[in-house]
Amino acid sequence: MKTLWLISTARNVFVVVVCSFIAYNLHAENEDSPFILTGTVRSGLPSFGLPPFGTNLGNQTYSFADMCSELGSSIVLVPIIGVLGNVAIAKAFSSGDSVDATQELLTLGICNLLGSFASSFPVTGSFSRSAVNHASGVMTPFGGFYTGVLILLALGLLTPYFYFIPKASLAAVIICAVVFMIEYEVVKPMWKSSRKDLIPTFVTFITCLVIAVEYGIIIGVGINLVFLLYPSARPTIHVEKSTTHSGVEYLLVTPANSLYFPAVDFIRTSVGKAAVKQGLSHLPVIIDCRFILGADFTAAKGIAALIEDFNKRKQPIYFYNPQPSVISVFKGASLEEFVHFCSQEELDFILQSFSNNQQHTKGTEPEQRRLLVEMNDFLPFESPFNGGVPCKSAENSSNVCKSRNNLNDSSTPLLEKSGSAPEVTKV
């Protein structure tokens, strides 16, 4: 059994040795070999020293700046391809375990740094060598130690014999090792679950076969980046008409993603169209912010422009249940007319108050504008009610507070009384 295990483990070595022996016997001094052979391999080890910052090539001297200029974009592409290839190989052979990409990047950097003192090629992982090691039974990274020792011995003693190794035998070893890495059985589950994932899969596979593995990896990563960024630029927006407990109808708009600069114009246009078509340019619009986990300065400016659009057609817009981080971004952008609240009671109160005042201020435009200004001053950022994001009690707040009863006295005639009042806080 041990003999069979040894033969199966060392099968790649046996293939190369047997094919080299056959090529040696069929090789004639003055005749062409029936096989394409590896040819002459320079023996010995490179000299160790500081990395060269200049070189002579074709009777011409190149400085460090000239070498960088000659390499061009390869200075950036080679490290990127090396990192991507290394991480991809680690994931392919990790058997489902997590891979620490930072550790891979650190190791790769150290190898290239030390390799520069021996004038080595750029160091990176290899699909073919990794597949051959895996097919040969290598289980731990210590296999690289044996590989290094064998390479050093081969460069010092065996290079004359490498001449007779047929390239076809090397190709056969690599193909037999890599063919088991093709996970063709994953196509059917991907077709059933997420068909769009098949696009980068097949594009990467075909590009690797036709052009090169490095370019296939880059193109695959680029397509995946497009798929990841598209939902941020074109988030799903759900629009529906709803009614409060007091019977006031409003338009509920729920964006399904955070507010960042790629999606600002799209959200502004989509919300504006929904307010005009489904909201008939007069229904209050409530933006449900439960899925908006972040925002940036450009988004804040876009929301300010959206609020201005609504103010121009005298249609109210409010924001329900925004995250504290989102509120801080909008406050930092000096968005004065950002009206938000975090409980259903506040929603009912604001909409009922707006409905009551609409009935009393239908006639004149100045009064309606004054109503919008007063409602914009009604900013219940902190509330004692349950529901939504946790809010600090209004009694403990140092901000100016207005209760609903205070809004119904003679000094504020635009807000009509409608039941008990929740206490709210103005930011």
Short mmCIF file of C-alpha atoms in Angstrom, two decimals:
data_model
loop_
_atom_site.label_atom_id
_atom_site.label_comp_id
_atom_site.label_asym_id
_atom_site.label_seq_id
_atom_site.Cartn_x
_atom_site.Cartn_y
_atom_site.Cartn_z
CA MET A 1 0.00 0.00 0.00
CA LYS A 2 2.84 2.39 0.79
CA THR A 3 4.36 1.70 -2.61
CA LEU A 4 1.06 2.54 -4.35
CA TRP A 5 0.73 5.70 -2.25
CA LEU A 6 4.28 6.77 -3.18
CA ILE A 7 3.65 6.11 -6.87
CA SER A 8 0.36 8.05 -6.84
CA THR A 9 1.90 10.96 -4.95
CA ALA A 10 4.99 11.16 -7.17
CA ARG A 11 3.10 10.53 -10.42
CA ASN A 12 4.01 13.96 -11.82
CA VAL A 13 7.72 13.29 -11.29
CA PHE A 14 7.43 9.89 -12.96
CA VAL A 15 5.73 11.45 -16.00
CA VAL A 16 8.46 14.07 -16.44
CA VAL A 17 11.32 11.56 -15.90
CA VAL A 18 9.88 8.92 -18.27
CA CYS A 19 9.13 11.51 -20.99
CA SER A 20 12.63 13.00 -20.64
CA PHE A 21 14.19 9.53 -20.97
CA ILE A 22 12.18 8.86 -24.13
CA ALA A 23 13.11 12.25 -25.60
CA TYR A 24 16.79 11.63 -24.80
CA ASN A 25 16.78 8.26 -26.59
CA LEU A 26 15.05 9.72 -29.66
CA HIS A 27 17.28 12.77 -29.79
CA ALA A 28 19.97 12.85 -32.45
CA GLU A 29 22.81 15.32 -32.67
CA ASN A 30 22.23 16.52 -36.21
CA GLU A 31 18.51 15.79 -36.57
CA ASP A 32 15.44 17.56 -35.29
CA SER A 33 13.82 16.04 -32.23
CA PRO A 34 10.23 14.80 -32.61
CA PHE A 35 9.39 16.80 -29.50
CA ILE A 36 9.70 20.46 -28.57
CA LEU A 37 12.25 20.36 -25.77
CA THR A 38 12.83 22.78 -22.91
CA GLY A 39 16.29 23.60 -24.20
CA THR A 40 19.29 25.09 -22.46
CA VAL A 41 18.75 26.31 -18.90
CA ARG A 42 21.42 28.56 -17.39
CA SER A 43 22.92 26.98 -14.30
CA GLY A 44 24.02 28.59 -11.07
CA LEU A 45 22.52 31.10 -8.69
CA PRO A 46 22.22 34.86 -9.22
CA SER A 47 24.59 37.12 -7.37
CA PHE A 48 23.36 38.81 -4.19
CA GLY A 49 23.62 42.56 -3.76
CA LEU A 50 21.71 45.79 -3.60
CA PRO A 51 18.93 46.19 -6.19
CA PRO A 52 20.35 47.77 -9.36
CA PHE A 53 19.16 51.30 -10.10
CA GLY A 54 20.55 51.24 -13.63
CA THR A 55 21.28 48.70 -16.35
CA ASN A 56 22.95 48.31 -19.73
CA LEU A 57 20.93 46.86 -22.60
CA GLY A 58 21.90 46.88 -26.25
CA ASN A 59 24.90 49.12 -25.70
CA GLN A 60 22.65 51.66 -24.03
CA THR A 61 22.60 52.68 -20.38
CA TYR A 62 19.25 53.07 -18.64
CA SER A 63 18.88 55.02 -15.40
CA PHE A 64 16.26 54.27 -12.76
CA ALA A 65 13.94 56.93 -14.23
CA ASP A 66 14.42 55.46 -17.71
CA MET A 67 13.54 51.97 -16.47
CA CYS A 68 10.38 53.26 -14.76
CA SER A 69 9.41 55.11 -17.93
CA GLU A 70 10.04 51.98 -20.01
CA LEU A 71 7.85 49.87 -17.75
CA GLY A 72 5.02 52.42 -17.88
CA SER A 73 1.71 51.18 -16.43
CA SER A 74 3.26 47.79 -15.62
CA ILE A 75 4.65 49.35 -12.43
CA VAL A 76 1.07 49.52 -11.16
CA LEU A 77 -0.44 46.54 -12.96
CA VAL A 78 2.15 43.95 -11.92
CA PRO A 79 1.63 44.44 -8.13
CA ILE A 80 -2.16 44.53 -8.55
CA ILE A 81 -2.19 41.37 -10.64
CA GLY A 82 0.18 39.71 -8.16
CA VAL A 83 -2.05 40.49 -5.19
CA LEU A 84 -5.25 39.48 -6.97
CA GLY A 85 -3.72 36.25 -8.22
CA ASN A 86 -2.31 35.38 -4.81
CA VAL A 87 -5.62 35.94 -3.03
CA ALA A 88 -7.52 34.04 -5.72
CA ILE A 89 -5.18 31.05 -5.40
CA ALA A 90 -5.46 31.11 -1.61
CA LYS A 91 -9.27 31.10 -1.83
CA ALA A 92 -9.25 28.31 -4.43
CA PHE A 93 -7.24 26.02 -2.14
CA SER A 94 -8.68 27.13 1.22
CA SER A 95 -11.49 24.51 1.15
CA GLY A 96 -14.03 27.09 2.25
CA ASP A 97 -11.98 28.58 5.10
CA SER A 98 -11.52 32.33 5.41
CA VAL A 99 -8.48 33.93 3.80
CA ASP A 100 -6.65 36.86 5.38
CA ALA A 101 -5.92 39.07 2.36
CA THR A 102 -3.78 41.39 4.52
CA GLN A 103 -1.50 38.51 5.44
CA GLU A 104 -1.22 37.51 1.78
CA LEU A 105 -0.35 41.09 0.83
CA LEU A 106 2.25 41.39 3.60
CA THR A 107 3.91 38.08 2.68
CA LEU A 108 3.96 38.98 -0.99
CA GLY A 109 5.56 42.33 -0.25
CA ILE A 110 8.30 40.78 1.91
CA CYS A 111 9.08 38.16 -0.76
CA ASN A 112 9.43 40.81 -3.47
CA LEU A 113 11.50 43.04 -1.22
CA LEU A 114 13.96 40.25 -0.41
CA GLY A 115 13.89 38.94 -3.98
CA SER A 116 15.06 42.30 -5.30
CA PHE A 117 18.47 41.65 -3.67
CA ALA A 118 18.86 38.57 -5.93
CA SER A 119 17.49 40.24 -9.10
CA SER A 120 14.50 37.89 -9.07
CA PHE A 121 11.40 38.04 -11.19
CA PRO A 122 8.31 39.60 -9.53
CA VAL A 123 7.19 37.08 -6.91
CA THR A 124 3.55 35.97 -6.87
CA GLY A 125 1.45 32.86 -6.57
CA SER A 126 1.04 30.48 -9.50
CA PHE A 127 -2.13 28.60 -10.35
CA SER A 128 -0.22 25.92 -12.21
CA ARG A 129 2.45 25.31 -9.53
CA SER A 130 -0.14 25.43 -6.75
CA ALA A 131 -2.31 22.96 -8.62
CA VAL A 132 0.65 20.62 -9.18
CA ASN A 133 1.56 20.81 -5.47
CA HIS A 134 -2.04 20.10 -4.51
CA ALA A 135 -2.24 17.18 -6.93
CA SER A 136 1.04 15.83 -5.53
CA GLY A 137 -0.36 15.68 -2.01
CA VAL A 138 1.14 18.82 -0.48
CA MET A 139 -0.93 19.77 2.57
CA THR A 140 0.99 22.59 4.32
CA PRO A 141 3.02 25.68 3.32
CA PHE A 142 6.14 23.80 4.40
CA GLY A 143 5.97 22.14 1.00
CA GLY A 144 7.45 25.37 -0.34
CA PHE A 145 10.62 24.63 1.62
CA TYR A 146 11.12 21.33 -0.20
CA THR A 147 10.34 23.01 -3.50
CA GLY A 148 12.97 25.68 -2.83
CA VAL A 149 15.62 23.12 -1.86
CA LEU A 150 14.94 21.08 -5.01
CA ILE A 151 15.12 24.20 -7.19
CA LEU A 152 18.48 25.18 -5.68
CA LEU A 153 19.85 21.66 -6.21
CA ALA A 154 18.45 21.54 -9.73
CA LEU A 155 20.03 24.89 -10.65
CA GLY A 156 23.37 23.70 -9.34
CA LEU A 157 23.45 20.09 -10.57
CA LEU A 158 20.61 19.14 -12.93
CA THR A 159 20.37 21.96 -15.47
CA PRO A 160 22.08 19.94 -18.26
CA TYR A 161 19.31 17.32 -17.99
CA PHE A 162 16.50 19.89 -18.21
CA TYR A 163 17.37 20.27 -21.87
CA PHE A 164 15.58 16.99 -22.72
CA ILE A 165 12.31 17.61 -20.88
CA PRO A 166 9.51 17.79 -23.50
CA LYS A 167 7.29 20.84 -23.09
CA ALA A 168 4.28 18.64 -23.85
CA SER A 169 4.94 16.59 -20.70
CA LEU A 170 5.08 19.76 -18.58
CA ALA A 171 1.85 20.97 -20.18
CA ALA A 172 0.18 17.61 -19.50
CA VAL A 173 1.17 17.74 -15.82
CA ILE A 174 -0.24 21.25 -15.46
CA ILE A 175 -3.48 20.47 -17.32
CA CYS A 176 -4.13 17.32 -15.29
CA ALA A 177 -3.53 19.25 -12.09
CA VAL A 178 -5.70 22.25 -13.03
CA VAL A 179 -8.63 20.45 -14.67
CA PHE A 180 -10.01 19.40 -11.27
CA MET A 181 -10.19 23.07 -10.23
CA ILE A 182 -12.92 23.81 -12.80
CA GLU A 183 -16.12 23.85 -10.75
CA TYR A 184 -18.57 23.23 -13.58
CA GLU A 185 -21.17 21.93 -11.13
CA VAL A 186 -21.59 25.44 -9.67
CA VAL A 187 -23.17 26.75 -12.88
CA LYS A 188 -26.56 25.17 -12.22
CA PRO A 189 -27.02 26.59 -8.68
CA MET A 190 -25.86 30.01 -9.90
CA TRP A 191 -28.42 29.88 -12.73
CA LYS A 192 -31.16 29.15 -10.22
CA SER A 193 -30.12 31.68 -7.58
CA SER A 194 -28.44 34.66 -9.32
CA ARG A 195 -28.04 34.54 -13.09
CA LYS A 196 -26.18 37.83 -13.28
CA ASP A 197 -23.26 36.22 -11.41
CA LEU A 198 -22.72 34.01 -14.45
CA ILE A 199 -21.66 37.05 -16.49
CA PRO A 200 -18.36 37.76 -14.65
CA THR A 201 -17.83 34.01 -14.26
CA PHE A 202 -17.91 33.21 -17.98
CA VAL A 203 -16.20 36.45 -19.03
CA THR A 204 -13.31 35.76 -16.64
CA PHE A 205 -13.07 32.11 -17.72
CA ILE A 206 -13.04 32.91 -21.44
CA THR A 207 -10.61 35.82 -21.03
CA CYS A 208 -8.20 33.63 -19.05
CA LEU A 209 -8.28 31.01 -21.80
CA VAL A 210 -8.02 33.36 -24.77
CA ILE A 211 -5.78 36.19 -23.49
CA ALA A 212 -4.10 35.56 -20.13
CA VAL A 213 -4.94 34.70 -16.53
CA GLU A 214 -3.85 38.12 -15.28
CA TYR A 215 -6.10 40.05 -17.63
CA GLY A 216 -8.97 37.67 -16.95
CA ILE A 217 -8.71 38.37 -13.23
CA ILE A 218 -8.65 42.15 -13.79
CA ILE A 219 -11.65 42.06 -16.13
CA GLY A 220 -13.59 39.84 -13.72
CA VAL A 221 -12.87 42.18 -10.82
CA GLY A 222 -13.93 45.17 -12.95
CA ILE A 223 -17.27 43.57 -13.87
CA ASN A 224 -17.94 42.70 -10.24
CA LEU A 225 -17.17 46.29 -9.22
CA VAL A 226 -19.76 47.51 -11.71
CA PHE A 227 -22.34 45.12 -10.25
CA LEU A 228 -21.50 46.31 -6.73
CA LEU A 229 -21.63 50.02 -7.57
CA TYR A 230 -24.80 49.92 -9.67
CA PRO A 231 -27.19 49.50 -6.69
CA SER A 232 -25.51 52.49 -5.04
CA ALA A 233 -26.07 54.62 -8.15
CA ARG A 234 -29.56 53.30 -8.93
CA PRO A 235 -31.15 52.16 -5.64
CA THR A 236 -34.58 50.60 -5.57
CA ILE A 237 -37.27 53.07 -4.49
CA HIS A 238 -40.61 51.78 -3.20
CA VAL A 239 -43.56 54.18 -3.43
CA GLU A 240 -47.00 53.65 -1.93
CA LYS A 241 -49.93 55.68 -0.64
CA SER A 242 -50.70 55.34 3.08
CA THR A 243 -53.10 56.79 5.60
CA THR A 244 -52.50 57.83 9.20
CA HIS A 245 -54.68 56.77 12.12
CA SER A 246 -56.51 60.10 11.84
CA GLY A 247 -57.29 59.52 8.17
CA VAL A 248 -54.72 61.82 6.55
CA GLU A 249 -53.40 60.45 3.25
CA TYR A 250 -49.71 60.72 2.39
CA LEU A 251 -47.16 59.27 0.01
CA LEU A 252 -44.57 56.94 1.58
CA VAL A 253 -41.26 56.69 -0.30
CA THR A 254 -38.69 54.11 0.85
CA PRO A 255 -35.19 54.14 -0.67
CA ALA A 256 -33.46 50.78 -0.37
CA ASN A 257 -29.90 52.03 -0.01
CA SER A 258 -27.73 54.69 1.59
CA LEU A 259 -27.45 58.22 0.23
CA TYR A 260 -24.12 58.81 -1.50
CA PHE A 261 -23.18 61.02 -4.42
CA PRO A 262 -23.76 58.45 -7.25
CA ALA A 263 -27.44 58.14 -6.31
CA VAL A 264 -28.31 61.76 -5.47
CA ASP A 265 -29.62 62.83 -8.87
CA PHE A 266 -31.49 59.56 -9.37
CA ILE A 267 -33.24 59.78 -5.98
CA ARG A 268 -34.08 63.45 -6.50
CA THR A 269 -35.61 62.74 -9.90
CA SER A 270 -37.46 59.60 -8.78
CA VAL A 271 -38.94 61.17 -5.64
CA GLY A 272 -39.92 64.29 -7.58
CA LYS A 273 -41.72 62.28 -10.27
CA ALA A 274 -43.52 60.15 -7.68
CA ALA A 275 -44.63 63.27 -5.78
CA VAL A 276 -46.07 64.81 -8.95
CA LYS A 277 -47.67 61.71 -10.48
CA GLN A 278 -48.78 59.67 -7.47
CA GLY A 279 -48.86 62.48 -4.94
CA LEU A 280 -50.67 64.83 -7.35
CA SER A 281 -48.29 67.64 -6.31
CA HIS A 282 -50.12 68.21 -3.02
CA LEU A 283 -49.99 65.04 -0.88
CA PRO A 284 -47.37 65.14 1.88
CA VAL A 285 -44.35 62.97 1.05
CA ILE A 286 -42.69 60.94 3.81
CA ILE A 287 -39.20 59.56 3.11
CA ASP A 288 -38.73 56.38 5.14
CA CYS A 289 -35.03 56.44 6.07
CA ARG A 290 -34.77 53.05 7.81
CA PHE A 291 -32.49 51.65 5.06
CA ILE A 292 -30.40 54.81 4.74
CA LEU A 293 -27.40 53.97 6.91
CA GLY A 294 -25.05 56.66 5.65
CA ALA A 295 -24.81 59.86 3.62
CA ASP A 296 -22.18 62.30 2.36
CA PHE A 297 -21.97 66.03 1.73
CA THR A 298 -23.05 65.75 -1.91
CA ALA A 299 -26.12 63.79 -0.82
CA ALA A 300 -26.97 66.50 1.71
CA LYS A 301 -26.83 69.13 -1.01
CA GLY A 302 -29.00 66.95 -3.22
CA ILE A 303 -31.59 66.59 -0.46
CA ALA A 304 -31.52 70.37 0.02
CA ALA A 305 -32.29 70.79 -3.68
CA LEU A 306 -35.08 68.20 -3.40
CA ILE A 307 -36.65 70.07 -0.47
CA GLU A 308 -36.41 73.31 -2.46
CA ASP A 309 -38.25 71.64 -5.36
CA PHE A 310 -41.04 70.64 -3.00
CA ASN A 311 -41.21 74.11 -1.45
CA LYS A 312 -41.59 75.68 -4.88
CA ARG A 313 -44.76 73.69 -5.53
CA LYS A 314 -45.89 74.04 -1.87
CA GLN A 315 -45.81 70.29 -1.24
CA PRO A 316 -44.52 69.16 2.18
CA ILE A 317 -41.75 66.57 2.49
CA TYR A 318 -40.60 64.99 5.76
CA PHE A 319 -38.07 62.34 6.74
CA TYR A 320 -39.06 59.48 9.02
CA ASN A 321 -36.69 57.55 11.27
CA PRO A 322 -33.30 58.80 9.99
CA GLN A 323 -30.11 57.46 11.56
CA PRO A 324 -28.16 59.83 13.86
CA SER A 325 -25.17 59.66 11.50
CA VAL A 326 -27.34 60.80 8.61
CA ILE A 327 -28.79 63.64 10.67
CA SER A 328 -25.31 64.84 11.65
CA VAL A 329 -24.25 64.92 7.97
CA PHE A 330 -27.29 66.98 6.99
CA LYS A 331 -26.84 69.32 9.96
CA GLY A 332 -23.18 69.77 9.08
CA ALA A 333 -24.18 70.76 5.54
CA SER A 334 -26.39 73.56 6.99
CA LEU A 335 -29.60 71.91 5.79
CA GLU A 336 -32.00 74.13 7.73
CA GLU A 337 -35.26 72.80 6.25
CA PHE A 338 -34.60 69.11 6.98
CA VAL A 339 -37.74 68.09 8.94
CA HIS A 340 -37.45 64.69 10.57
CA PHE A 341 -39.00 62.61 13.35
CA CYS A 342 -38.64 59.11 14.74
CA SER A 343 -42.07 57.97 15.96
CA GLN A 344 -45.48 57.25 14.49
CA GLU A 345 -47.11 59.69 16.93
CA GLU A 346 -45.04 62.55 15.57
CA LEU A 347 -45.92 61.53 12.03
CA ASP A 348 -49.65 61.56 12.83
CA PHE A 349 -49.36 64.90 14.62
CA ILE A 350 -47.49 66.68 11.83
CA LEU A 351 -49.73 65.37 9.04
CA GLN A 352 -52.92 66.07 10.98
CA SER A 353 -51.72 69.60 11.78
CA PHE A 354 -50.83 70.18 8.14
CA SER A 355 -54.22 68.85 7.01
CA ASN A 356 -56.09 71.09 9.45
CA ASN A 357 -54.13 74.14 8.37
CA GLN A 358 -54.63 73.32 4.70
CA GLN A 359 -58.37 73.67 5.26
CA HIS A 360 -57.91 77.11 6.85
CA THR A 361 -55.23 78.50 4.53
CA LYS A 362 -56.36 77.36 1.10
CA GLY A 363 -56.87 80.78 -0.30
CA THR A 364 -53.65 82.74 -0.17
CA GLU A 365 -50.18 81.78 -1.23
CA PRO A 366 -48.38 83.87 1.43
CA GLU A 367 -50.18 81.99 4.20
CA GLN A 368 -49.28 78.65 2.68
CA ARG A 369 -45.63 79.70 2.43
CA ARG A 370 -45.79 80.86 6.05
CA LEU A 371 -47.19 77.45 6.99
CA LEU A 372 -44.23 75.71 5.33
CA VAL A 373 -41.81 77.94 7.22
CA GLU A 374 -43.51 77.15 10.51
CA MET A 375 -43.59 73.41 9.77
CA ASN A 376 -39.91 73.56 8.86
CA ASP A 377 -39.26 75.05 12.31
CA PHE A 378 -41.00 71.99 13.75
CA LEU A 379 -37.97 69.66 13.96
CA PRO A 380 -38.62 66.80 16.41
CA PHE A 381 -35.14 65.33 16.41
CA GLU A 382 -35.36 63.98 19.95
CA SER A 383 -38.55 62.40 21.14
CA PRO A 384 -39.69 60.36 24.15
CA PHE A 385 -41.88 58.08 22.03
CA ASN A 386 -41.10 54.46 21.29
CA GLY A 387 -40.45 53.15 17.81
CA GLY A 388 -37.80 53.87 15.21
CA VAL A 389 -34.33 54.85 16.34
CA PRO A 390 -33.86 55.41 20.08
CA CYS A 391 -34.45 59.03 21.02
CA LYS A 392 -33.41 60.92 24.11
CA SER A 393 -36.15 62.24 26.34
CA ALA A 394 -37.25 65.78 25.60
CA GLU A 395 -37.15 66.68 29.30
CA ASN A 396 -33.40 66.04 29.37
CA SER A 397 -32.69 67.99 26.24
CA SER A 398 -31.12 71.43 26.36
CA ASN A 399 -32.75 72.39 23.07
CA VAL A 400 -35.83 74.52 22.71
CA CYS A 401 -38.97 72.38 22.97
CA LYS A 402 -42.47 73.06 21.75
CA SER A 403 -45.40 70.99 22.80
CA ARG A 404 -48.44 70.57 20.66
CA ASN A 405 -50.53 72.56 23.10
CA ASN A 406 -48.10 75.47 22.83
CA LEU A 407 -48.41 75.36 19.06
CA ASN A 408 -52.16 75.81 19.33
CA ASP A 409 -52.26 79.07 21.29
CA SER A 410 -52.98 82.45 19.79
CA SER A 411 -49.35 83.08 18.88
CA THR A 412 -49.36 80.11 16.48
CA PRO A 413 -52.73 80.22 14.72
CA LEU A 414 -51.64 78.03 11.80
CA LEU A 415 -51.63 74.77 13.81
CA GLU A 416 -55.04 73.52 14.83
CA LYS A 417 -55.77 71.42 17.91
CA SER A 418 -56.35 67.71 17.32
CA GLY A 419 -56.20 65.53 20.42
CA SER A 420 -53.38 65.06 22.91
CA ALA A 421 -49.99 66.37 21.93
CA PRO A 422 -46.66 64.56 21.87
CA GLU A 423 -43.74 66.53 23.18
CA VAL A 424 -41.10 67.16 20.58
CA THR A 425 -37.73 68.81 20.42
CA LYS A 426 -36.43 71.38 17.98
CA VAL A 427 -32.84 71.08 16.78
#
